[in-house]
């Protein structure tokens, strides 16, 4: 089983709908992240959390919210989805320290019509 | 925020040829990481460079960190079809509040058999 699991893996929805992407991890890491990937734009940070009580905005947080329900769970919500939020979303985790590598989930492909 | 330029965006090589991707920052970095994303997959950590002028090798892959810690490169010797994918650098700044990794836009490598 994957150490970082994302659900759903694929989702098609309509403009204005509320969408939640979920992430769970078995690595025991405190730090969790949500990234968005668009063709030619690399990976951009949406939100990150260093522990259950710590939530921080990333580079492109507008239109998104997150919830850290437990150390192992970090969910990303789109309150009212719009077409330019169509993208591939990755959850990632890392251990403590400034030099921690990121461990990515397999991605959630979201299409907003 | 931290800006990281990665070039080229695409590279097509004949199997057996060498390949290099470059990552440049206008500011001094504390460290830089490299990731590989296979087609349809998720980014996977390759290596981290921390010291000025550092060179690390992994089989046919050679990673370098510039003396000024503002640039880095990944060189693949004698490419194989298994090298296909997108290579990303991810840089961490050295100033206060610059903890987060900033990803380059990636170099997509195609290997022609």
Coordinates of C-alpha atoms in Angstrom, one line a residue:
Chain A
X1 CA 0.0 0.0 0.0
X2 CA 1.1 3.6 -0.7
X3 CA 2.5 5.6 2.2
X4 CA 0.6 8.7 1.0
X5 CA -2.9 8.0 -0.3
X6 CA -5.1 10.4 -2.1
X7 CA -8.8 10.1 -2.8
X8 CA -10.4 10.5 -5.2
X9 CA -7.8 9.8 -7.9
X10 CA -10.0 11.3 -10.6
X11 CA -13.0 13.6 -10.3
X12 CA -15.1 15.5 -12.8
X13 CA -17.4 18.2 -11.4
X14 CA -19.3 21.3 -12.4
X15 CA -18.7 24.9 -11.8
X16 CA -20.0 26.0 -8.4
X17 CA -19.8 22.6 -6.7
X18 CA -18.0 22.0 -3.5
X19 CA -15.2 19.4 -3.8
X20 CA -13.0 17.8 -1.2
X21 CA -9.8 16.0 -1.9
X22 CA -8.5 13.8 0.9
X23 CA -5.0 12.7 1.9
X24 CA -3.9 10.2 4.4
X25 CA -0.4 9.0 5.3
X26 CA 1.2 6.2 7.2
X27 CA 4.7 7.7 7.3
X28 CA 4.3 9.2 10.7
X29 CA 5.3 12.6 9.4
X30 CA 4.1 15.8 11.0
X31 CA 4.3 18.0 7.9
X32 CA 1.8 17.8 5.1
X33 CA 1.4 19.8 1.9
X34 CA -1.0 20.3 -0.9
X35 CA 0.4 21.2 -4.4
X36 CA -1.2 21.9 -7.7
X37 CA 0.4 20.9 -11.0
X38 CA -0.5 22.5 -14.3
X39 CA 1.3 21.7 -17.6
X40 CA 4.4 23.8 -18.0
X41 CA 4.0 25.4 -14.6
X42 CA 5.6 22.9 -12.3
X43 CA 4.3 22.4 -8.8
X44 CA 2.8 25.3 -6.8
X45 CA 2.2 25.2 -3.1
X46 CA -1.4 25.7 -2.0
X47 CA -1.4 25.1 1.8
X48 CA 0.9 23.4 4.2
X49 CA 0.6 22.2 7.8
X50 CA 3.4 21.5 10.3
X51 CA 1.2 19.8 12.8
X52 CA -2.5 19.4 13.6
X53 CA -2.8 22.9 15.0
X54 CA -0.7 24.6 12.3
X55 CA -2.1 25.7 8.9
X56 CA -0.3 28.0 6.5
X57 CA -1.1 29.5 3.2
X58 CA 1.1 28.8 0.3
X59 CA 1.7 30.5 -3.0
X60 CA -1.8 30.0 -4.5
X61 CA -4.3 29.6 -1.6
X62 CA -7.1 31.7 -3.0
X63 CA -10.2 29.6 -3.7
X64 CA -9.0 26.8 -1.5
X65 CA -9.3 25.8 2.2
X66 CA -7.8 22.9 4.1
X67 CA -8.4 20.9 7.3
X68 CA -5.9 18.9 9.3
X69 CA -8.2 16.4 11.0
X70 CA -5.4 14.3 12.5
X71 CA -1.6 13.9 12.1
X72 CA -2.2 11.5 9.3
X73 CA -5.0 13.3 7.5
X74 CA -5.0 16.6 5.5
X75 CA -7.9 17.5 3.2
X76 CA -8.2 20.2 0.6
X77 CA -11.5 21.8 -0.2
X78 CA -12.7 23.9 -3.1
X79 CA -15.8 25.7 -1.8
X80 CA -17.1 26.7 -5.2
X81 CA -15.1 25.1 -8.0
X82 CA -14.3 27.0 -11.1
X83 CA -12.8 25.8 -14.5
X84 CA -9.4 27.3 -13.9
X85 CA -9.0 25.0 -10.9
X86 CA -8.9 22.1 -13.3
X87 CA -5.5 20.6 -12.5
X88 CA -3.6 17.7 -11.0
X89 CA -3.4 17.9 -7.2
X90 CA -0.7 16.3 -5.1
X91 CA -0.5 15.8 -1.4
X92 CA 3.0 15.4 0.1
X93 CA 4.5 14.8 3.5
X94 CA 7.9 15.4 5.0
X95 CA 9.7 14.8 8.2
X96 CA 11.0 17.5 10.6
X97 CA 13.9 19.7 9.8
X98 CA 14.8 22.1 7.0
X99 CA 16.2 19.5 4.7
X100 CA 13.4 17.1 4.6
X101 CA 12.5 15.5 1.3
X102 CA 8.9 15.4 0.1
X103 CA 7.0 12.1 -0.3
X104 CA 4.2 12.6 -2.8
X105 CA 0.8 10.8 -3.1
X106 CA -0.2 9.5 -6.5
X107 CA -2.2 12.6 -7.3
X108 CA -5.9 13.6 -7.8
X109 CA -6.9 14.8 -11.2
X110 CA -9.7 17.3 -11.0
X111 CA -11.7 18.5 -13.9
X112 CA -14.2 21.4 -13.4
X113 CA -16.6 21.8 -16.3
Chain B
X1 CA 8.8 35.0 -3.2
X2 CA 11.6 32.7 -4.2
X3 CA 12.0 32.5 -8.0
X4 CA 13.6 29.5 -9.7
X5 CA 14.3 29.3 -13.4
X6 CA 14.7 25.8 -14.9
X7 CA 15.9 25.2 -18.5
X8 CA 15.3 23.8 -21.0
X9 CA 11.6 23.2 -20.8
X10 CA 11.8 20.2 -23.2
X11 CA 14.7 18.0 -24.4
X12 CA 14.6 15.3 -27.0
X13 CA 17.7 13.1 -27.1
X14 CA 18.7 9.9 -28.9
X15 CA 19.2 7.0 -26.6
X16 CA 22.9 7.1 -25.6
X17 CA 23.2 10.8 -25.7
X18 CA 23.8 12.9 -22.7
X19 CA 21.3 15.3 -21.1
X20 CA 21.6 18.2 -18.8
X21 CA 19.0 20.4 -17.0
X22 CA 19.8 23.6 -15.2
X23 CA 18.2 25.4 -12.3
X24 CA 19.0 29.1 -11.5
X25 CA 18.0 31.5 -8.7
X26 CA 18.7 35.2 -8.4
X27 CA 19.2 34.7 -4.6
X28 CA 21.4 32.5 -2.5
X29 CA 19.8 29.1 -1.7
X30 CA 20.2 27.1 1.5
X31 CA 19.7 23.8 -0.4
X32 CA 18.2 22.4 -3.5
X33 CA 16.5 19.1 -4.2
X34 CA 15.9 17.2 -7.4
X35 CA 12.8 15.1 -8.3
X36 CA 11.8 12.9 -11.2
X37 CA 8.2 12.4 -12.3
X38 CA 7.6 9.6 -14.8
X39 CA 4.7 10.1 -17.2
X40 CA 1.4 9.6 -15.4
X41 CA 3.3 9.3 -12.1
X42 CA 4.1 11.5 -9.1
X43 CA 7.3 13.3 -8.3
X44 CA 9.9 11.1 -6.6
X45 CA 12.9 12.5 -4.7
X46 CA 16.3 12.0 -6.2
X47 CA 18.8 13.9 -4.1
X48 CA 19.5 17.0 -2.0
X49 CA 22.5 19.3 -2.3
X50 CA 23.4 21.5 0.6
X51 CA 27.1 22.6 0.4
X52 CA 28.6 25.1 -2.0
X53 CA 30.2 23.4 -4.9
X54 CA 28.8 20.0 -4.0
X55 CA 28.8 17.3 -6.5
X56 CA 26.9 14.0 -6.0
X57 CA 26.6 11.0 -8.3
X58 CA 24.0 8.3 -8.6
X59 CA 25.1 5.9 -11.3
X60 CA 24.7 7.8 -14.6
X61 CA 23.3 10.9 -12.9
X62 CA 25.5 13.7 -11.7
X63 CA 24.2 16.6 -9.6
X64 CA 26.0 19.8 -8.9
X65 CA 25.4 22.8 -6.7
X66 CA 27.1 26.0 -7.7
X67 CA 29.8 27.7 -5.7
X68 CA 27.6 30.7 -5.0
X69 CA 24.7 28.4 -4.2
X70 CA 22.5 30.1 -6.8
X71 CA 22.4 27.4 -9.4
X72 CA 22.4 23.7 -9.8
X73 CA 22.5 21.1 -12.6
X74 CA 21.5 17.5 -13.3
X75 CA 23.5 15.7 -15.9
X76 CA 22.6 12.2 -17.2
X77 CA 25.3 10.3 -19.1
X78 CA 24.3 8.0 -21.9
X79 CA 20.5 8.3 -21.6
X80 CA 18.3 5.2 -21.6
X81 CA 14.6 4.9 -22.2
X82 CA 14.0 4.5 -18.5
X83 CA 15.2 8.1 -18.0
X84 CA 12.1 9.4 -19.7
X85 CA 10.1 11.8 -17.5
X86 CA 10.1 15.3 -16.1
X87 CA 12.9 16.5 -13.9
X88 CA 12.2 19.2 -11.3
X89 CA 14.5 21.2 -9.1
X90 CA 13.1 22.5 -5.8
X91 CA 14.9 25.2 -4.1
X92 CA 14.9 26.5 -0.5
X93 CA 15.9 30.0 0.1
X94 CA 18.4 31.1 2.8
X95 CA 16.5 34.1 4.3
X96 CA 14.1 34.2 7.2
X97 CA 10.7 32.9 6.4
X98 CA 12.0 31.1 3.3
X99 CA 11.4 27.6 4.6
X100 CA 9.2 26.4 1.7
X101 CA 10.5 24.7 -1.3
X102 CA 9.9 26.5 -4.6
X103 CA 9.8 24.2 -7.6
X104 CA 11.2 25.0 -11.1
X105 CA 8.8 24.4 -14.0
X106 CA 10.6 21.2 -14.9
X107 CA 12.4 19.8 -17.9
X108 CA 10.6 17.1 -19.8
X109 CA 13.0 14.5 -21.2
X110 CA 12.1 12.3 -24.2
X111 CA 14.5 9.6 -25.2
X112 CA 14.3 8.3 -28.8
X113 CA 15.3 4.6 -28.9

